[in-house]
CSV table of N, CA, C and O in Angstrom, one decimal:
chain,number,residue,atom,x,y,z
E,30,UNK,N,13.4,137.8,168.3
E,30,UNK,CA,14.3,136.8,168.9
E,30,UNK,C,15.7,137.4,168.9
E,30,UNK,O,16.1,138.1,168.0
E,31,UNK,N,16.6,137.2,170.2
E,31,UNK,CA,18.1,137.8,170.1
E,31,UNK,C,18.8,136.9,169.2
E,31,UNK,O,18.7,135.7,168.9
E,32,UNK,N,19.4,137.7,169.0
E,32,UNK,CA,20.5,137.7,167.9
E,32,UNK,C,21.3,136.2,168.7
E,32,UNK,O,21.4,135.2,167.9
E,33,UNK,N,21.6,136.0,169.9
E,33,UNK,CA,22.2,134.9,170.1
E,33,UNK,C,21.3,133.7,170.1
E,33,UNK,O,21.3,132.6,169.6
E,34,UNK,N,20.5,134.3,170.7
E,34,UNK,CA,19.6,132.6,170.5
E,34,UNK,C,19.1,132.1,168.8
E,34,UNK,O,18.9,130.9,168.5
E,35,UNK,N,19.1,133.2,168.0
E,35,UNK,CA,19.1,133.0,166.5
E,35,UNK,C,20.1,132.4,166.0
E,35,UNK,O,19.9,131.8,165.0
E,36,UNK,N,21.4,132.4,166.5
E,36,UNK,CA,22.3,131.3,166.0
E,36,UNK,C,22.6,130.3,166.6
E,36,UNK,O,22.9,129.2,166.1
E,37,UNK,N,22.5,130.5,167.9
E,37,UNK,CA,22.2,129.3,168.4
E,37,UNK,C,21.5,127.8,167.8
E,37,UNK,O,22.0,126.6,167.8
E,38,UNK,N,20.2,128.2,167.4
E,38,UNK,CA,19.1,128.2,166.3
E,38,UNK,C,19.5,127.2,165.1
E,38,UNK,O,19.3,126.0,164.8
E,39,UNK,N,20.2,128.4,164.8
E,39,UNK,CA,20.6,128.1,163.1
E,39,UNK,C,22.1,127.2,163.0
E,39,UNK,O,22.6,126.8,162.0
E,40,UNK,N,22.6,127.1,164.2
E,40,UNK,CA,23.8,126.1,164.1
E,40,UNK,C,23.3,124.5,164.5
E,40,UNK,O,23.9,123.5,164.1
E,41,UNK,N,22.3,124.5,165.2
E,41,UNK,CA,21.5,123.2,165.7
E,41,UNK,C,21.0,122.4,164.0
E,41,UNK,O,21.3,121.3,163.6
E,42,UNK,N,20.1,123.7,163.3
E,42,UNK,CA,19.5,122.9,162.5
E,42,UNK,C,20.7,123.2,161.7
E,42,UNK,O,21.1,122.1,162.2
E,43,UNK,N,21.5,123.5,161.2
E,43,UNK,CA,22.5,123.2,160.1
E,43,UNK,C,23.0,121.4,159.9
E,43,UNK,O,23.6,121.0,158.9
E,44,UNK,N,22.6,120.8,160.9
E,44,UNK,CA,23.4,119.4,160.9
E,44,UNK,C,22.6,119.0,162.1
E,44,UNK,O,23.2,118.8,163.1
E,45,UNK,N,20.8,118.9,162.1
E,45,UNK,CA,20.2,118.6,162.9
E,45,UNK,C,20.2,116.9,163.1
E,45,UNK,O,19.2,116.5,163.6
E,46,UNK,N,21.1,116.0,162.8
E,46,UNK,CA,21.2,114.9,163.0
E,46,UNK,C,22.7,114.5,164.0
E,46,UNK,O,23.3,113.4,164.2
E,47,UNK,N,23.2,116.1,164.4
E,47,UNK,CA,24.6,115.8,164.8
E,47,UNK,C,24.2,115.8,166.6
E,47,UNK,O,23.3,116.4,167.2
E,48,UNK,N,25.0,115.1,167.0
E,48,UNK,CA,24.7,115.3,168.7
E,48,UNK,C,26.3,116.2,169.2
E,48,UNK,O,27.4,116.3,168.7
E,49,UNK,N,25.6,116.9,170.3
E,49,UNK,CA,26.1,118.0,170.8
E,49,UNK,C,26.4,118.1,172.5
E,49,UNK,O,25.7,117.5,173.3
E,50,UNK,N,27.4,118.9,172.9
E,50,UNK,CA,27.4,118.4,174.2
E,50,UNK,C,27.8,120.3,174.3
E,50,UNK,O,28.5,120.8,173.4
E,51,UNK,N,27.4,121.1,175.3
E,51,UNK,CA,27.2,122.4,175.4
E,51,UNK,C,28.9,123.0,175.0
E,51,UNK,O,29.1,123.7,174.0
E,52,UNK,N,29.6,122.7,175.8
E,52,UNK,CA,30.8,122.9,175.1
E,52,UNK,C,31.1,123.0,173.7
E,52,UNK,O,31.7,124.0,173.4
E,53,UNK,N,30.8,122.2,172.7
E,53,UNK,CA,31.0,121.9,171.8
E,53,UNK,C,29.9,123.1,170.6
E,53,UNK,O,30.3,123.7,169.6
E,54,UNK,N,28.6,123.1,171.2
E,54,UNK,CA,28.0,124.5,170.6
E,54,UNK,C,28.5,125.6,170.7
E,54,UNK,O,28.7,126.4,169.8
E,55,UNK,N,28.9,125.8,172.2
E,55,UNK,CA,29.5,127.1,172.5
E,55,UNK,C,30.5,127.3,171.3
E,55,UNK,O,30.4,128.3,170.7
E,56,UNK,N,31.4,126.3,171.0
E,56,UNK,CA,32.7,126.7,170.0
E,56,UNK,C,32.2,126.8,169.0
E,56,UNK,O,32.3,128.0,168.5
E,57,UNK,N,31.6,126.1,168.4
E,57,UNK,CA,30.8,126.2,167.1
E,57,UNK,C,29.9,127.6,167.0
E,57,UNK,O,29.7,128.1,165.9
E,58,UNK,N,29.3,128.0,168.2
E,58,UNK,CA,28.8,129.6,167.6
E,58,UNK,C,29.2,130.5,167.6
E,58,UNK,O,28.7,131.5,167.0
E,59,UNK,N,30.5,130.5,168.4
E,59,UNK,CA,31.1,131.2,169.3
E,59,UNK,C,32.7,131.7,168.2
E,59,UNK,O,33.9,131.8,168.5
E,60,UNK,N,32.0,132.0,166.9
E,60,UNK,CA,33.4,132.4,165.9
E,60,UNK,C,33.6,133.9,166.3
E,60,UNK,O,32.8,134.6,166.9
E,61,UNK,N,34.7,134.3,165.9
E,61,UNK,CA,35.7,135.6,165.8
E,61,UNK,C,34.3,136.7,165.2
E,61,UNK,O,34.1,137.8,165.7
E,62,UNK,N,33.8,136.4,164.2
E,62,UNK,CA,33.1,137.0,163.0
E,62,UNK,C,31.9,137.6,163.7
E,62,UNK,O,31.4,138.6,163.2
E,63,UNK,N,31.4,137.1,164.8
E,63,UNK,CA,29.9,137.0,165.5
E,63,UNK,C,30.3,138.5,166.2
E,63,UNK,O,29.5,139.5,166.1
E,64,UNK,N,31.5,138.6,167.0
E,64,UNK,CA,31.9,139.9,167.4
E,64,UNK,C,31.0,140.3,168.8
E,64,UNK,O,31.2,139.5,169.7
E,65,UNK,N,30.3,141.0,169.0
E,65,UNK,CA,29.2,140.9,170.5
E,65,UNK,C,28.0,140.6,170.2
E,65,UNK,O,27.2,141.4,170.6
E,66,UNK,N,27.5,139.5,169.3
E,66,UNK,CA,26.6,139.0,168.9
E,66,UNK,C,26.8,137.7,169.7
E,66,UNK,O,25.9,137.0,169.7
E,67,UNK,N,27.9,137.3,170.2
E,67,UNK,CA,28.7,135.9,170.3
E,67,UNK,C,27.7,135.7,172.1
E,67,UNK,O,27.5,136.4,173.1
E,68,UNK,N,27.5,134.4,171.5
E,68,UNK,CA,26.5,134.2,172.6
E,68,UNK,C,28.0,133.4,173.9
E,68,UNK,O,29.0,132.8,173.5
E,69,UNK,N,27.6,133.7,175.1
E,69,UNK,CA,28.3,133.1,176.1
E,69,UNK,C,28.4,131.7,176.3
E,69,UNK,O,27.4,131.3,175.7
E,70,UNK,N,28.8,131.0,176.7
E,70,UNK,CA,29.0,129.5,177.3
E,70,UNK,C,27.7,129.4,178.2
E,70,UNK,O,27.2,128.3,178.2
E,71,UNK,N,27.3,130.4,178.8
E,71,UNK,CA,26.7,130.4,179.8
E,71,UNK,C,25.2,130.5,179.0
E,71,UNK,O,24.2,129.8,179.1
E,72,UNK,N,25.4,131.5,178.2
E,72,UNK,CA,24.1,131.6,177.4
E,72,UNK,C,24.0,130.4,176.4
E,72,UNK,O,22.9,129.9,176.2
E,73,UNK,N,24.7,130.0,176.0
E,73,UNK,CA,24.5,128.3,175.0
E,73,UNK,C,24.1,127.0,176.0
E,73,UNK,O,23.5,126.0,175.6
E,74,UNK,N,24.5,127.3,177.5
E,74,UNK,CA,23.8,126.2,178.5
E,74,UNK,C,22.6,126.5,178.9
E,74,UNK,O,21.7,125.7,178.8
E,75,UNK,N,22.5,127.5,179.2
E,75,UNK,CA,20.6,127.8,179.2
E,75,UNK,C,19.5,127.7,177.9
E,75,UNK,O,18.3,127.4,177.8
E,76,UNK,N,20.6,128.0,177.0
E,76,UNK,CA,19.2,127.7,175.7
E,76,UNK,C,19.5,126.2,175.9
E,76,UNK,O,18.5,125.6,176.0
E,77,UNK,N,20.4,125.5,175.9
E,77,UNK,CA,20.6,123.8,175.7
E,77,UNK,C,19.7,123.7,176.6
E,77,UNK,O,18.6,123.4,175.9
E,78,UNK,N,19.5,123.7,177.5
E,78,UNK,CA,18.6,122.9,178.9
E,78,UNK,C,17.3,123.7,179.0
E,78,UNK,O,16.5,123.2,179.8
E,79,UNK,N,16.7,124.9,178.5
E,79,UNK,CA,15.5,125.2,177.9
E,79,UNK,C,15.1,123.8,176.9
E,79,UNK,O,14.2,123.1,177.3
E,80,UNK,N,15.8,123.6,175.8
E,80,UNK,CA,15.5,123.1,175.0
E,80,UNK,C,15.3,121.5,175.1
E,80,UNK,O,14.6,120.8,174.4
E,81,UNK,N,16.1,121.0,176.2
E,81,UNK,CA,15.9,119.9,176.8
E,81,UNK,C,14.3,119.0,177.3
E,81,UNK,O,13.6,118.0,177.2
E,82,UNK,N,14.6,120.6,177.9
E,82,UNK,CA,13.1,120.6,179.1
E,82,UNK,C,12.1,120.5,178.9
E,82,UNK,O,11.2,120.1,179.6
E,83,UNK,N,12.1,121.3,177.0
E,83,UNK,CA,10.8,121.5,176.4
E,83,UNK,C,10.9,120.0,175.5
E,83,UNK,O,10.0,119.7,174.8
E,84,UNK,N,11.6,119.5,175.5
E,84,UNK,CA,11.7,117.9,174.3
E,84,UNK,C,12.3,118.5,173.1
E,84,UNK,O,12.6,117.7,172.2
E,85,UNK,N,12.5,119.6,172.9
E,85,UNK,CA,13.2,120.1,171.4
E,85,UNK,C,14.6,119.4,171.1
E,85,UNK,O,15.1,119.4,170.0
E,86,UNK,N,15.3,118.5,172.7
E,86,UNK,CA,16.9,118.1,172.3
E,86,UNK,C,15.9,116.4,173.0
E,86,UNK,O,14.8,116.2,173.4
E,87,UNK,N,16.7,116.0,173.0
E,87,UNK,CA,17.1,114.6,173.7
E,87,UNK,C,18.0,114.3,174.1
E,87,UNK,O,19.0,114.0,173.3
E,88,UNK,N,18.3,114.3,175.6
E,88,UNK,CA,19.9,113.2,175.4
E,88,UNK,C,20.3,112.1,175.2
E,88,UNK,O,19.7,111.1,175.5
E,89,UNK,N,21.5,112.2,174.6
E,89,UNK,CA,21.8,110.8,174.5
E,89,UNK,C,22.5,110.2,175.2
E,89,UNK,O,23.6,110.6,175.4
E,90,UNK,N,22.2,109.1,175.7
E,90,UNK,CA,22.2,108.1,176.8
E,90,UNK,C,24.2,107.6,176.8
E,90,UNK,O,24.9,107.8,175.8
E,91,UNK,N,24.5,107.3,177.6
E,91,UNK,CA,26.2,106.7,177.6
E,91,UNK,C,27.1,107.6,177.0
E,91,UNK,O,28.0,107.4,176.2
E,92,UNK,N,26.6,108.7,177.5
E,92,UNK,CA,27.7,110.1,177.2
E,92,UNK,C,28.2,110.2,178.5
E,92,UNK,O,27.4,110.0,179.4
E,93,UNK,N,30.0,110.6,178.8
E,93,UNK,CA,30.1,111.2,179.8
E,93,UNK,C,29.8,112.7,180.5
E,93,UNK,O,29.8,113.1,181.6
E,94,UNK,N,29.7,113.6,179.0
E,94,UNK,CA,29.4,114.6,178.9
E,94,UNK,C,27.7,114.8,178.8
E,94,UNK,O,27.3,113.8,178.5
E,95,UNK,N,27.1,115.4,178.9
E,95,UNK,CA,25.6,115.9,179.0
E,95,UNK,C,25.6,116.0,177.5
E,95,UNK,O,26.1,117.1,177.2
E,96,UNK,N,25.3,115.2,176.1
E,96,UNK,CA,25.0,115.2,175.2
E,96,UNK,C,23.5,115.3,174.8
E,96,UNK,O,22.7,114.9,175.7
E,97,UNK,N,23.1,115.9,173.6
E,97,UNK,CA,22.3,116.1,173.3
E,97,UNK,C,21.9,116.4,171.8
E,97,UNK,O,22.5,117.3,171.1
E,98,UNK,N,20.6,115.5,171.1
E,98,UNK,CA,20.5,116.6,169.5
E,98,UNK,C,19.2,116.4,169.6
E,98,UNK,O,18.5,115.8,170.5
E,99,UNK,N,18.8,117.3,168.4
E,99,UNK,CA,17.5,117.6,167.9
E,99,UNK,C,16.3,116.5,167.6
E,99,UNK,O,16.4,115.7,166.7
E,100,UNK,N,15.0,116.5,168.4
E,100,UNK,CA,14.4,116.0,168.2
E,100,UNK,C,13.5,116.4,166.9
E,100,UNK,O,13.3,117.6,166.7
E,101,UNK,N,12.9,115.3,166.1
E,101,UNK,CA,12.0,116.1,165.1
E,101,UNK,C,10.7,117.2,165.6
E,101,UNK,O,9.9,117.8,164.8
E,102,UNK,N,10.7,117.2,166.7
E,102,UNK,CA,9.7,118.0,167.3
E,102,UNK,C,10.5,119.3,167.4
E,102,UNK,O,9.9,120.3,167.2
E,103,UNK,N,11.6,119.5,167.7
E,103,UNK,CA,12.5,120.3,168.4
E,103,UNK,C,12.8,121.7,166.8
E,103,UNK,O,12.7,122.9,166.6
E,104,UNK,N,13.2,120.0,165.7
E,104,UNK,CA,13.8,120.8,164.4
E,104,UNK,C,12.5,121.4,163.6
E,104,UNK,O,12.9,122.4,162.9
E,105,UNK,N,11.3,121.1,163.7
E,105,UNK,CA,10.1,121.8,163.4
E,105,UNK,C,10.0,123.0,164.3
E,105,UNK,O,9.9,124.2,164.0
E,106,UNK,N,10.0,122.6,165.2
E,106,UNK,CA,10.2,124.2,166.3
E,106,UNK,C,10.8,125.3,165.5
E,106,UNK,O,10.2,126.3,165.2
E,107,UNK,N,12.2,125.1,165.3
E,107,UNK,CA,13.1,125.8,165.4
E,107,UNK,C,12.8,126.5,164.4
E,107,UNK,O,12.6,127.7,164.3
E,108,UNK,N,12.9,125.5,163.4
E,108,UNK,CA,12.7,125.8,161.6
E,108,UNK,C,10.8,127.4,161.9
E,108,UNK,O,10.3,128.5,161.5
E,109,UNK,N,10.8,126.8,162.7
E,109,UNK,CA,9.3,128.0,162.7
E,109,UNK,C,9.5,129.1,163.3
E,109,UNK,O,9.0,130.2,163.1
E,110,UNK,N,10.3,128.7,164.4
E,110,UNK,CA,10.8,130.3,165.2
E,110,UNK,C,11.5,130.8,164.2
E,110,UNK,O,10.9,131.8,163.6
E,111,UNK,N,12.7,130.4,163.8
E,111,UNK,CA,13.4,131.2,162.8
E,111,UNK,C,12.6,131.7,161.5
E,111,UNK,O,13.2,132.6,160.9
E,112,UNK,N,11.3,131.3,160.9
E,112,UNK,CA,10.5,131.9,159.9
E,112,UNK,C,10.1,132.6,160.5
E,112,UNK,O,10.6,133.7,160.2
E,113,UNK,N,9.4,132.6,161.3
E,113,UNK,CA,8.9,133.9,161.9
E,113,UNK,C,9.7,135.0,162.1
E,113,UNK,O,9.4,136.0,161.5
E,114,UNK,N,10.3,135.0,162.6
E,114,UNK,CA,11.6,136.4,163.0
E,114,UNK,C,12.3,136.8,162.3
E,114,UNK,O,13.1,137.7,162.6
């Protein structure tokens, strides 16, 4: 698994009960420290709307922004991708 989609990952389940709107991941993975590991805006909207599509996120409804968090389907996913790799 790339290195960006691995934190991508690992910043979802850190606070898998928090809802997210793509912007808001991007900043949150997107630290100084990641250096070109730092996944793009562009790359945090593609894994968002992968993860959508597959039921791993849900949105949530009366956002003006495209919000979204972790379904327990989604957080067992993830939790297994990241064992594995």
């Amino acid at each position: 698994m790339a290195g960006k989609r691995r934190r991508i990952y690992t910043t979802l389940l850190a606070d898998p009960t928090r809802t997210w709107t793509v912007r808001e991941l991007a900043a949150t993975v997107n630290t100084p420290a990641e250096g070109p590991n730092r996944p793009s805006e562009g790359t945090v909207r593609d894994t968002f709307n992968v993860l959508l599509a597959d039921g791993h996120l849900r949105q949530v409804p009366h956002r003006r922004s495209l919000t979204a968090m972790l379904t327990d389907r989604g957080r067992q996913a993830l939790t297994n991708l990241l064992r594995a790799n």
